[in-house]
PDB file of C-alpha atoms in Angstrom:
ATOM      1  CA  GLY A   5       0.000   0.000   0.000  1.00 46.00           C
ATOM      2  CA  GLU A   6       3.020   2.362   0.064  1.00 56.00           C
ATOM      3  CA  LEU A   7       3.427   2.629  -3.710  1.00 59.00           C
ATOM      4  CA  VAL A   8       0.442   3.802  -5.738  1.00 62.00           C
ATOM      5  CA  PRO A   9      -0.408   4.032  -9.478  1.00 64.00           C
ATOM      6  CA  GLY A  10       1.556   6.777 -11.210  1.00 68.00           C
ATOM      7  CA  GLN A  11       4.264   6.989  -8.542  1.00 75.00           C
ATOM      8  CA  MET A  12       7.897   7.126  -9.664  1.00 81.00           C
ATOM      9  CA  PHE A  13      10.718   5.490  -7.728  1.00 80.00           C
ATOM     10  CA  SER A  14      14.311   4.416  -8.271  1.00 84.00           C
ATOM     11  CA  LEU A  15      15.832   0.998  -7.780  1.00 84.00           C
ATOM     12  CA  ARG A  16      18.348   2.471  -5.312  1.00 85.00           C
ATOM     13  CA  GLU A  17      15.513   4.005  -3.296  1.00 84.00           C
ATOM     14  CA  ILE A  18      13.749   0.649  -2.935  1.00 80.00           C
ATOM     15  CA  ALA A  19      17.013  -1.178  -2.184  1.00 80.00           C
ATOM     16  CA  ALA A  20      17.835   1.338   0.558  1.00 85.00           C
ATOM     17  CA  ARG A  21      14.336   1.113   2.016  1.00 80.00           C
ATOM     18  CA  LEU A  22      14.540  -2.691   2.153  1.00 76.00           C
ATOM     19  CA  GLY A  23      18.166  -2.814   3.235  1.00 82.00           C
ATOM     20  CA  VAL A  24      19.265  -5.046   0.346  1.00 82.00           C
ATOM     21  CA  SER A  25      21.570  -4.753  -2.649  1.00 84.00           C
ATOM     22  CA  ILE A  26      20.260  -3.453  -5.940  1.00 82.00           C
ATOM     23  CA  THR A  27      20.516  -6.880  -7.640  1.00 85.00           C
ATOM     24  CA  PRO A  28      17.434  -8.554  -6.080  1.00 79.00           C
ATOM     25  CA  VAL A  29      15.493  -5.315  -6.531  1.00 80.00           C
ATOM     26  CA  ARG A  30      16.397  -5.263 -10.232  1.00 82.00           C
ATOM     27  CA  ASP A  31      15.275  -8.887 -10.598  1.00 81.00           C
ATOM     28  CA  ALA A  32      11.952  -8.139  -8.898  1.00 76.00           C
ATOM     29  CA  VAL A  33      11.424  -5.026 -11.025  1.00 78.00           C
ATOM     30  CA  ASN A  34      12.087  -6.970 -14.221  1.00 80.00           C
ATOM     31  CA  LEU A  35       9.496  -9.568 -13.207  1.00 69.00           C
ATOM     32  CA  LEU A  36       6.898  -6.926 -12.303  1.00 71.00           C
ATOM     33  CA  HIS A  37       7.604  -5.137 -15.585  1.00 75.00           C
ATOM     34  CA  GLN A  38       6.965  -8.355 -17.522  1.00 74.00           C
ATOM     35  CA  GLN A  39       3.677  -8.778 -15.652  1.00 65.00           C
ATOM     36  CA  GLY A  40       2.590  -5.241 -16.525  1.00 69.00           C
ATOM     37  CA  PHE A  41       2.735  -3.797 -13.004  1.00 68.00           C
ATOM     38  CA  LEU A  42       5.632  -1.422 -13.702  1.00 76.00           C
ATOM     39  CA  GLU A  43       6.776   0.894 -16.482  1.00 80.00           C
ATOM     40  CA  LYS A  44      10.525   1.450 -16.774  1.00 82.00           C
ATOM     41  CA  GLY A  45      11.953   4.967 -16.985  1.00 78.00           C
ATOM     42  CA  PRO A  46      15.396   6.520 -17.464  1.00 78.00           C
ATOM     43  CA  ARG A  47      18.314   6.102 -15.043  1.00 74.00           C
ATOM     44  CA  ARG A  48      16.973   2.963 -13.349  1.00 74.00           C
ATOM     45  CA  SER A  49      13.695   4.599 -12.452  1.00 80.00           C
ATOM     46  CA  CYS A  50      10.294   2.928 -12.559  1.00 82.00           C
ATOM     47  CA  ARG A  51       6.688   4.007 -12.452  1.00 78.00           C
ATOM     48  CA  ILE A  52       3.763   2.080 -11.010  1.00 72.00           C
ATOM     49  CA  ALA A  53       1.567   1.294 -14.014  1.00 69.00           C
ATOM     50  CA  GLY A  54      -1.579   3.359 -14.324  1.00 67.00           C
ATOM     51  CA  ILE A  55      -4.974   1.698 -14.254  1.00 69.00           C
ATOM     52  CA  THR A  56      -6.552   1.759 -17.719  1.00 74.00           C
ATOM     53  CA  PRO A  57      -9.833   0.200 -18.897  1.00 79.00           C
ATOM     54  CA  GLU A  58      -7.827  -2.164 -21.093  1.00 80.00           C
ATOM     55  CA  ARG A  59      -5.712  -3.377 -18.171  1.00 77.00           C
ATOM     56  CA  VAL A  60      -8.799  -3.666 -15.975  1.00 79.00           C
ATOM     57  CA  ARG A  61     -10.705  -5.716 -18.549  1.00 85.00           C
ATOM     58  CA  GLY A  62      -7.711  -7.947 -19.241  1.00 84.00           C
ATOM     59  CA  TYR A  63      -7.178  -8.551 -15.539  1.00 83.00           C
ATOM     60  CA  TRP A  64     -10.819  -9.407 -14.879  1.00 86.00           C
ATOM     61  CA  VAL A  65     -11.184 -11.698 -17.898  1.00 91.00           C
ATOM     62  CA  VAL A  66      -8.318 -13.841 -16.599  1.00 91.00           C
ATOM     63  CA  ARG A  67      -9.523 -13.601 -12.987  1.00 91.00           C
ATOM     64  CA  ARG A  68     -13.040 -14.630 -13.987  1.00 94.00           C
ATOM     65  CA  ALA A  69     -11.760 -17.730 -15.791  1.00 96.00           C
ATOM     66  CA  LEU A  70      -9.584 -18.832 -12.861  1.00 95.00           C
ATOM     67  CA  LEU A  71     -12.116 -18.179 -10.105  1.00 96.00           C
ATOM     68  CA  ALA A  72     -15.077 -19.657 -11.989  1.00 97.00           C
ATOM     69  CA  GLU A  73     -13.192 -22.874 -12.699  1.00 97.00           C
ATOM     70  CA  SER A  74     -12.110 -23.102  -9.051  1.00 97.00           C
ATOM     71  CA  ALA A  75     -15.688 -22.660  -7.853  1.00 97.00           C
ATOM     72  CA  ARG A  76     -17.031 -25.204 -10.340  1.00 97.00           C
ATOM     73  CA  GLU A  77     -14.511 -27.843  -9.257  1.00 97.00           C
ATOM     74  CA  ALA A  78     -14.814 -27.068  -5.542  1.00 98.00           C
ATOM     75  CA  ALA A  79     -18.609 -27.358  -5.533  1.00 98.00           C
ATOM     76  CA  THR A  80     -18.523 -31.152  -5.864  1.00 96.00           C
ATOM     77  CA  LYS A  81     -15.666 -31.692  -3.412  1.00 97.00           C
ATOM     78  CA  ILE A  82     -16.191 -29.219  -0.581  1.00 97.00           C
ATOM     79  CA  THR A  83     -16.915 -30.576   2.910  1.00 97.00           C
ATOM     80  CA  ASP A  84     -19.108 -29.048   5.603  1.00 97.00           C
ATOM     81  CA  GLN A  85     -15.992 -28.151   7.569  1.00 97.00           C
ATOM     82  CA  GLU A  86     -14.462 -26.383   4.567  1.00 98.00           C
ATOM     83  CA  LEU A  87     -17.720 -24.528   3.955  1.00 97.00           C
ATOM     84  CA  ALA A  88     -17.673 -23.285   7.536  1.00 97.00           C
ATOM     85  CA  GLU A  89     -14.059 -22.147   7.093  1.00 97.00           C
ATOM     86  CA  LEU A  90     -14.912 -20.242   3.902  1.00 97.00           C
ATOM     87  CA  GLU A  91     -17.989 -18.726   5.519  1.00 96.00           C
ATOM     88  CA  ARG A  92     -15.841 -17.275   8.304  1.00 96.00           C
ATOM     89  CA  LEU A  93     -13.370 -15.887   5.773  1.00 95.00           C
ATOM     90  CA  ALA A  94     -16.175 -14.397   3.659  1.00 94.00           C
ATOM     91  CA  ALA A  95     -17.710 -12.680   6.682  1.00 94.00           C
ATOM     92  CA  ARG A  96     -14.344 -11.163   7.630  1.00 94.00           C
ATOM     93  CA  VAL A  97     -13.706  -9.899   4.084  1.00 91.00           C
ATOM     94  CA  ASP A  98     -17.147  -8.275   3.831  1.00 89.00           C
ATOM     95  CA  ALA A  99     -16.805  -6.739   7.293  1.00 91.00           C
ATOM     96  CA  LEU A 100     -13.417  -5.221   6.438  1.00 89.00           C
ATOM     97  CA  ILE A 101     -14.811  -3.763   3.205  1.00 86.00           C
ATOM     98  CA  ASP A 102     -17.745  -2.291   5.155  1.00 87.00           C
ATOM     99  CA  MET A 103     -15.253  -0.624   7.508  1.00 89.00           C
ATOM    100  CA  GLU A 104     -13.202   0.581   4.495  1.00 83.00           C
ATOM    101  CA  HIS A 105     -10.153  -1.367   5.678  1.00 85.00           C
ATOM    102  CA  TYR A 106      -9.223  -2.187   2.102  1.00 79.00           C
ATOM    103  CA  GLU A 107      -5.544  -2.929   2.744  1.00 77.00           C
ATOM    104  CA  ASP A 108      -6.578  -5.712   5.130  1.00 85.00           C
ATOM    105  CA  ALA A 109      -9.500  -6.920   3.008  1.00 85.00           C
ATOM    106  CA  GLY A 110      -7.416  -7.426  -0.142  1.00 82.00           C
ATOM    107  CA  PRO A 111      -5.001 -10.095   1.121  1.00 86.00           C
ATOM    108  CA  LEU A 112      -7.830 -11.857   2.968  1.00 90.00           C
ATOM    109  CA  GLU A 113      -9.945 -11.959  -0.178  1.00 90.00           C
ATOM    110  CA  THR A 114      -7.002 -13.455  -2.057  1.00 90.00           C
ATOM    111  CA  ARG A 115      -6.717 -16.088   0.666  1.00 94.00           C
ATOM    112  CA  PHE A 116     -10.464 -16.792   0.327  1.00 96.00           C
ATOM    113  CA  HIS A 117     -10.278 -17.393  -3.426  1.00 96.00           C
ATOM    114  CA  ALA A 118      -7.005 -19.322  -3.261  1.00 96.00           C
ATOM    115  CA  ARG A 119      -8.551 -21.561  -0.598  1.00 97.00           C
ATOM    116  CA  ILE A 120     -11.435 -22.398  -2.951  1.00 98.00           C
ATOM    117  CA  ALA A 121      -8.884 -23.466  -5.577  1.00 97.00           C
ATOM    118  CA  LEU A 122      -7.087 -25.661  -3.045  1.00 98.00           C
ATOM    119  CA  ILE A 123     -10.387 -27.251  -2.000  1.00 98.00           C
ATOM    120  CA  ALA A 124     -10.965 -27.943  -5.693  1.00 97.00           C
ATOM    121  CA  GLY A 125      -7.648 -29.804  -5.761  1.00 97.00           C
ATOM    122  CA  LEU A 126      -6.027 -27.196  -8.020  1.00 97.00           C
ATOM    123  CA  PRO A 127      -2.886 -25.906  -6.247  1.00 96.00           C
ATOM    124  CA  PHE A 128      -1.425 -24.426  -9.437  1.00 95.00           C
ATOM    125  CA  LEU A 129      -4.606 -22.396  -9.903  1.00 95.00           C
ATOM    126  CA  ALA A 130      -4.347 -21.214  -6.289  1.00 95.00           C
ATOM    127  CA  HIS A 131      -0.807 -20.007  -6.970  1.00 92.00           C
ATOM    128  CA  GLU A 132      -1.906 -18.152 -10.106  1.00 90.00           C
ATOM    129  CA  ILE A 133      -4.770 -16.505  -8.219  1.00 90.00           C
ATOM    130  CA  GLU A 134      -2.339 -15.260  -5.579  1.00 87.00           C
ATOM    131  CA  ARG A 135       0.024 -13.953  -8.264  1.00 82.00           C
ATOM    132  CA  LEU A 136      -2.747 -12.285 -10.265  1.00 81.00           C
ATOM    133  CA  ASP A 137      -4.239 -10.625  -7.205  1.00 77.00           C
ATOM    134  CA  GLN A 138      -1.118  -8.475  -6.889  1.00 69.00           C
ATOM    135  CA  TYR A 139      -2.788  -6.346  -9.556  1.00 67.00           C
ATOM    136  CA  ASP A 140      -6.048  -6.408  -7.593  1.00 67.00           C
ATOM    137  CA  ILE A 141      -4.168  -4.717  -4.737  1.00 60.00           C
ATOM    138  CA  ILE A 142      -3.010  -1.981  -7.137  1.00 61.00           C
ATOM    139  CA  ILE A 143      -6.565  -1.462  -8.417  1.00 65.00           C
ATOM    140  CA  HIS A 144      -8.063  -1.236  -4.933  1.00 60.00           C
ATOM    141  CA  GLY A 145      -5.323   1.178  -3.919  1.00 58.00           C
ATOM    142  CA  ALA A 146      -6.916   3.628  -6.352  1.00 60.00           C
ATOM    143  CA  ILE A 147     -10.521   2.422  -6.548  1.00 66.00           C
ATOM    144  CA  PRO A 148     -12.131   1.015  -3.367  1.00 68.00           C
ATOM    145  CA  PRO A 149     -14.252  -2.111  -3.958  1.00 70.00           C
ATOM    146  CA  ALA A 150     -18.034  -1.874  -3.947  1.00 68.00           C
ATOM    147  CA  LYS A 151     -19.689  -2.389  -0.574  1.00 65.00           C
ATOM    148  CA  VAL A 152     -21.691  -5.437  -1.617  1.00 61.00           C
ATOM    149  CA  HIS A 153     -21.727  -8.666   0.374  1.00 63.00           C
ATOM    150  CA  GLN A 154     -20.998 -10.855  -2.636  1.00 76.00           C
ATOM    151  CA  HIS A 155     -18.772 -13.263  -0.741  1.00 90.00           C
ATOM    152  CA  ALA A 156     -21.751 -14.463   1.280  1.00 88.00           C
ATOM    153  CA  ALA A 157     -23.548 -15.159  -2.004  1.00 91.00           C
ATOM    154  CA  LEU A 158     -20.602 -17.292  -3.109  1.00 95.00           C
ATOM    155  CA  ILE A 159     -20.948 -19.402   0.023  1.00 95.00           C
ATOM    156  CA  GLU A 160     -24.651 -19.895  -0.662  1.00 95.00           C
ATOM    157  CA  ALA A 161     -23.792 -21.087  -4.174  1.00 96.00           C
ATOM    158  CA  LEU A 162     -21.177 -23.551  -2.906  1.00 97.00           C
ATOM    159  CA  VAL A 163     -23.651 -24.923  -0.370  1.00 97.00           C
ATOM    160  CA  THR A 164     -25.771 -26.214  -3.271  1.00 97.00           C
ATOM    161  CA  ARG A 165     -22.823 -28.374  -4.417  1.00 97.00           C
ATOM    162  CA  ASP A 166     -23.995 -27.615  -7.946  1.00 98.00           C
ATOM    163  CA  PRO A 167     -21.037 -26.801 -10.262  1.00 98.00           C
ATOM    164  CA  GLY A 168     -23.212 -24.689 -12.569  1.00 98.00           C
ATOM    165  CA  VAL A 169     -24.611 -22.610  -9.713  1.00 97.00           C
ATOM    166  CA  ALA A 170     -21.135 -22.061  -8.221  1.00 97.00           C
ATOM    167  CA  ASP A 171     -19.701 -21.143 -11.616  1.00 97.00           C
ATOM    168  CA  GLN A 172     -22.459 -18.608 -12.298  1.00 96.00           C
ATOM    169  CA  ALA A 173     -22.200 -17.028  -8.842  1.00 96.00           C
ATOM    170  CA  MET A 174     -18.451 -16.569  -9.234  1.00 96.00           C
ATOM    171  CA  ARG A 175     -18.829 -15.048 -12.689  1.00 95.00           C
ATOM    172  CA  GLU A 176     -21.401 -12.584 -11.335  1.00 93.00           C
ATOM    173  CA  HIS A 177     -19.016 -11.752  -8.482  1.00 92.00           C
ATOM    174  CA  VAL A 178     -16.153 -10.962 -10.864  1.00 91.00           C
ATOM    175  CA  ASN A 179     -18.372  -9.121 -13.342  1.00 91.00           C
ATOM    176  CA  ALA A 180     -19.658  -6.876 -10.549  1.00 89.00           C
ATOM    177  CA  GLY A 181     -16.080  -5.926  -9.681  1.00 85.00           C
ATOM    178  CA  LEU A 182     -15.323  -5.144 -13.324  1.00 86.00           C
ATOM    179  CA  GLU A 183     -18.446  -3.014 -13.767  1.00 88.00           C
ATOM    180  CA  HIS A 184     -17.797  -1.107 -10.528  1.00 84.00           C
ATOM    181  CA  THR A 185     -14.205  -0.338 -11.478  1.00 82.00           C
ATOM    182  CA  LEU A 186     -15.044   0.785 -15.019  1.00 85.00           C
ATOM    183  CA  ALA A 187     -17.956   2.903 -13.748  1.00 85.00           C
ATOM    184  CA  THR A 188     -15.652   4.586 -11.219  1.00 80.00           C
ATOM    185  CA  LEU A 189     -13.094   5.292 -13.926  1.00 76.00           C
ATOM    186  CA  ALA A 190     -15.785   6.840 -16.125  1.00 80.00           C
ATOM    187  CA  ALA A 191     -17.234   8.894 -13.255  1.00 80.00           C
ATOM    188  CA  ARG A 192     -13.811  10.375 -12.588  1.00 69.00           C
ATOM    189  CA  GLY A 193     -13.508  11.335 -16.245  1.00 66.00           C
ATOM    190  CA  MET A 194     -10.553   8.996 -16.647  1.00 52.00           C
ATOM    191  CA  SER A 195     -11.758   6.596 -19.272  1.00 47.00           C
ATOM    192  CA  ASP A 196      -8.246   6.314 -20.693  1.00 45.00           C
ATOM    193  CA  THR A 197      -6.178   6.010 -17.520  1.00 45.00           C
ATOM    194  CA  ILE A 198      -6.126   6.638 -13.806  1.00 40.00           C
ATOM    195  CA  ASP A 199      -2.840   7.632 -12.213  1.00 43.00           C
ATOM    196  CA  GLN A 200      -2.910   8.662  -8.579  1.00 41.00           C
ATOM    197  CA  GLU A 201      -1.181  12.000  -7.954  1.00 37.00           C
ATOM    198  CA  THR A 202       1.397  11.661  -5.190  1.00 34.00           C
ATOM    199  CA  ASP A 203       3.662  14.007  -3.316  1.00 36.00           C
ATOM    200  CA  SER A 204       7.337  13.445  -2.564  1.00 33.00           C
ATOM    201  CA  THR A 205       6.516  11.111   0.299  1.00 34.00           C
ATOM    202  CA  GLY A 206       4.318   8.851  -1.846  1.00 36.00           C
ATOM    203  CA  ARG A 207       1.036   9.910  -0.224  1.00 37.00           C
ATOM    204  CA  HIS A 208      -2.114  10.432  -2.281  1.00 35.00           C
ATOM    205  CA  THR A 209      -2.716  14.089  -3.102  1.00 38.00           C
ATOM    206  CA  GLY A 210      -5.752  13.904  -5.343  1.00 39.00           C
ATOM    207  CA  THR A 211      -8.260  12.272  -7.720  1.00 36.00           C
TER     208      THR A 211
END
């Protein structure tokens, strides 16, 4: 949550902040650049990638495919104990969103969705969900999620143990996030991009 869309930083700055050499920082930056999270600048500087409708749509298309498949597979395998575990997680995520504690809600939501993939017996999918949700953290750093208790609806769908019902509920969950984000972008008059303005300390100063 310390670096926000549009913010510039140098590799030396990050290395100094973490107390490490520049080599591991460079490796991490190269990986994040390949994944579209960073844009490289001159003199070993980088910029947190702005949030554009194209990036948002691309992110959610992939997220929808992964989460829907996890839900479909988990529906036929989930136990009562696992349902109770997910229900507790869902309640905590929705409560944190209600309280606008987005930095805490994000990682917990990732854990919720990754857990569904593990219940489905798809550990590789769980790993990809965790990796992909790094971009979700960037999005929610600029655009808070909608205050809708959709995670409870996902539990209700899984309770049916019907793969089709679980699949549809997850798709609706992801689509709602996409529509909310795009609507917020449009309302801010930033249909092309949204870059958070920051001051020298990295704090939000506008938008």
